[in-house]
XYZ file of C-alpha atoms in Angstrom:
229
model
C -35.545 -1.717 216.539
C -34.286 -1.366 212.986
C -35.686 1.635 211.142
C -37.567 0.873 207.954
C -35.636 2.059 204.890
C -36.926 5.083 202.975
C -37.402 3.105 199.781
C -39.706 0.667 201.553
C -41.770 3.465 203.101
C -41.987 5.225 199.691
C -43.253 1.979 198.149
C -45.922 1.769 200.841
C -46.889 5.387 200.223
C -47.158 4.896 196.458
C -49.252 1.708 196.947
C -51.553 3.503 199.399
C -52.051 6.342 196.939
C -52.823 3.956 194.123
C -55.339 1.833 196.006
C -56.667 4.967 197.804
C -56.216 3.453 201.290
C -54.250 6.593 202.223
C -56.863 8.946 200.760
C -60.017 10.495 202.126
C -62.425 12.406 199.900
C -59.750 12.780 197.196
C -57.083 14.077 199.513
C -54.110 12.365 201.207
C -54.723 11.718 204.891
C -53.533 14.486 207.229
C -49.832 14.222 208.126
C -50.594 13.293 211.756
C -52.740 10.337 210.738
C -50.386 9.337 207.954
C -47.402 9.367 210.302
C -49.221 7.254 212.881
C -50.330 4.727 210.262
C -46.800 4.322 208.847
C -45.019 4.537 212.195
C -42.934 7.563 211.155
C -41.963 10.888 212.670
C -43.581 13.957 211.076
C -40.240 15.379 209.881
C -39.280 12.164 208.102
C -42.730 11.864 206.612
C -42.542 15.378 205.185
C -39.181 14.568 203.615
C -40.666 11.479 201.916
C -43.687 13.446 200.742
C -41.245 15.936 199.211
C -39.864 13.012 197.152
C -43.355 12.060 195.929
C -44.143 15.683 195.121
C -40.975 15.897 193.050
C -42.148 12.819 191.135
C -45.484 14.459 190.436
C -47.342 11.811 192.458
C -48.882 14.341 194.853
C -49.737 18.029 194.837
C -49.820 20.212 197.973
C -51.997 23.274 198.297
C -51.660 25.564 201.301
C -54.792 25.469 203.418
C -56.451 22.747 201.322
C -54.277 19.697 201.870
C -52.407 17.211 199.719
C -53.913 15.654 196.597
C -52.818 12.443 194.853
C -52.274 12.227 191.111
C -53.748 9.065 189.587
C -51.236 6.456 188.341
C -50.389 6.275 184.613
C -51.893 3.639 182.410
C -49.706 0.581 181.832
C -48.058 -0.340 178.519
C -48.040 3.261 177.289
C -44.372 3.569 176.209
C -44.843 2.544 172.608
C -47.908 4.690 172.158
C -46.142 7.775 173.537
C -43.489 7.544 170.813
C -46.166 7.494 168.071
C -48.641 10.118 169.239
C -48.338 13.728 168.021
C -49.852 16.808 169.759
C -52.467 16.912 167.007
C -53.372 13.245 167.680
C -53.744 13.926 171.369
C -55.927 16.988 171.042
C -58.055 15.335 168.376
C -58.968 12.557 170.844
C -59.365 14.893 173.816
C -61.798 17.080 171.822
C -63.972 14.030 171.219
C -63.801 12.438 174.663
C -63.562 15.125 177.343
C -66.652 17.232 176.455
C -68.706 14.054 176.701
C -67.098 13.310 180.092
C -67.987 16.807 181.354
C -71.580 16.379 180.250
C -71.890 13.035 181.963
C -70.293 14.386 185.127
C -72.898 17.161 185.211
C -75.626 14.538 185.058
C -74.155 11.873 187.390
C -71.852 13.349 190.035
C -73.126 13.204 193.596
C -73.152 16.257 195.884
C -70.173 14.820 197.790
C -68.247 14.233 194.568
C -68.937 17.806 193.474
C -67.439 19.004 196.743
C -64.259 17.088 195.974
C -64.195 18.437 192.399
C -64.595 22.009 193.668
C -61.519 21.611 195.896
C -59.544 20.173 193.003
C -60.625 23.063 190.769
C -59.604 25.622 193.375
C -56.158 23.988 193.526
C -55.613 24.975 189.858
C -56.353 28.685 190.399
C -53.084 29.786 191.968
C -50.770 26.820 192.381
C -47.560 28.871 192.528
C -45.361 27.244 189.892
C -45.679 25.328 186.625
C -45.171 21.757 187.845
C -47.679 22.301 190.662
C -50.204 23.594 188.123
C -49.687 20.646 185.811
C -50.318 18.189 188.634
C -53.378 20.070 189.799
C -54.685 20.259 186.235
C -54.084 16.539 185.723
C -56.010 15.646 188.905
C -58.916 17.981 188.067
C -59.429 16.524 184.609
C -59.088 12.979 185.883
C -61.726 13.619 188.531
C -64.161 14.812 185.865
C -63.532 11.551 184.014
C -64.248 9.616 187.223
C -67.478 11.518 187.817
C -68.812 10.337 184.443
C -69.160 6.916 186.100
C -68.274 4.994 182.967
C -65.306 2.607 183.413
C -64.613 2.358 179.671
C -64.512 6.141 179.291
C -62.202 6.265 182.317
C -59.800 3.745 180.842
C -59.606 5.781 177.615
C -58.987 8.924 179.627
C -56.176 7.191 181.602
C -54.410 6.486 178.307
C -54.819 10.122 177.210
C -53.361 11.490 180.417
C -50.481 9.048 180.348
C -49.500 10.322 176.896
C -49.766 13.895 178.173
C -47.427 13.137 181.085
C -44.760 11.201 179.221
C -44.510 12.712 175.728
C -41.333 14.803 175.173
C -43.274 17.727 173.674
C -45.265 18.002 176.901
C -42.021 18.883 178.692
C -41.396 21.714 176.198
C -44.924 23.000 176.548
C -44.088 24.086 180.108
C -42.221 27.042 178.652
C -45.581 28.505 177.515
C -47.164 28.336 181.017
C -46.566 31.863 182.323
C -48.342 32.987 185.458
C -50.815 34.877 183.294
C -51.534 31.796 181.165
C -51.983 29.630 184.300
C -54.432 32.180 185.666
C -56.406 32.123 182.411
C -56.610 28.329 182.416
C -57.678 28.374 186.032
C -60.569 30.709 185.177
C -61.636 28.265 182.465
C -61.597 25.453 185.013
C -63.764 27.576 187.333
C -66.346 28.148 184.548
C -66.286 24.448 183.740
C -66.890 23.448 187.329
C -69.780 25.892 187.620
C -71.583 24.221 184.710
C -70.931 20.731 186.070
C -72.098 21.653 189.552
C -75.102 23.488 188.077
C -76.188 20.261 186.331
C -75.917 21.838 182.879
C -74.567 19.021 180.619
C -74.651 20.902 177.289
C -72.987 23.975 178.795
C -70.370 21.823 180.515
C -69.543 20.103 177.247
C -69.302 23.416 175.422
C -67.067 24.900 178.129
C -64.777 21.897 178.042
C -64.529 22.240 174.273
C -63.578 25.955 174.608
C -60.993 25.072 177.214
C -59.447 22.339 175.061
C -59.353 24.616 172.022
C -57.389 27.115 174.114
C -54.975 24.396 175.235
C -54.715 23.032 171.666
C -53.810 26.391 170.158
C -50.857 26.741 172.553
C -49.670 23.112 172.150
C -49.788 23.187 168.369
C -48.066 26.584 168.300
C -45.171 25.063 170.265
C -45.049 22.141 167.844
C -44.926 24.450 164.793
C -42.158 26.475 166.427
C -40.098 23.314 166.982
C -40.683 22.165 163.385
C -39.506 25.517 162.092
C -36.386 25.461 164.246
C -35.480 22.014 162.921
C -35.534 23.110 159.291
């Protein structure tokens, strides 16, 4: 029997992550089940998952499982070239506190369990790219828990700009282990308000978190502008 090529298996994995057929409660199926479904050996499956992790499509957390990053919005290339860090944070400050408040009102108990696991994955991810993926998934899940498809579409555009803008790459230099720990603590406080069904507090906590993110991002931008002069 001819072995299926890696690129074909990777395409199936990406499709299964996007349509969530390979997910259960926000996590990728366990390796044993995934290998059986795809007809692969465990060693080969791990090698292909390494490829997806390198692309930022999944995030692994020891003891918690593997999480899938949501796909980027389509048609985003032109927008990415036009948006500045200030533009991005201006929109996030308007949208994401409202999403946090709605999530506190509308999330089910099961959804809050998923959100808690995603929050915990941001607390000590180990390295910068792993943190960025965990952070991306956590914020996306809050947007999902608002249960408003229009808000979710707007949020998908926001996160696509975050992932693809060149200045986002340079922002990684500011993410020290101490800074990642601080941001993780903010995520923990945010989750506590959402799980506690406190919409106003959740919105305020999200605003504080975004102000912290914004100050770092804009500081990087000012530094680049000064270096270019």
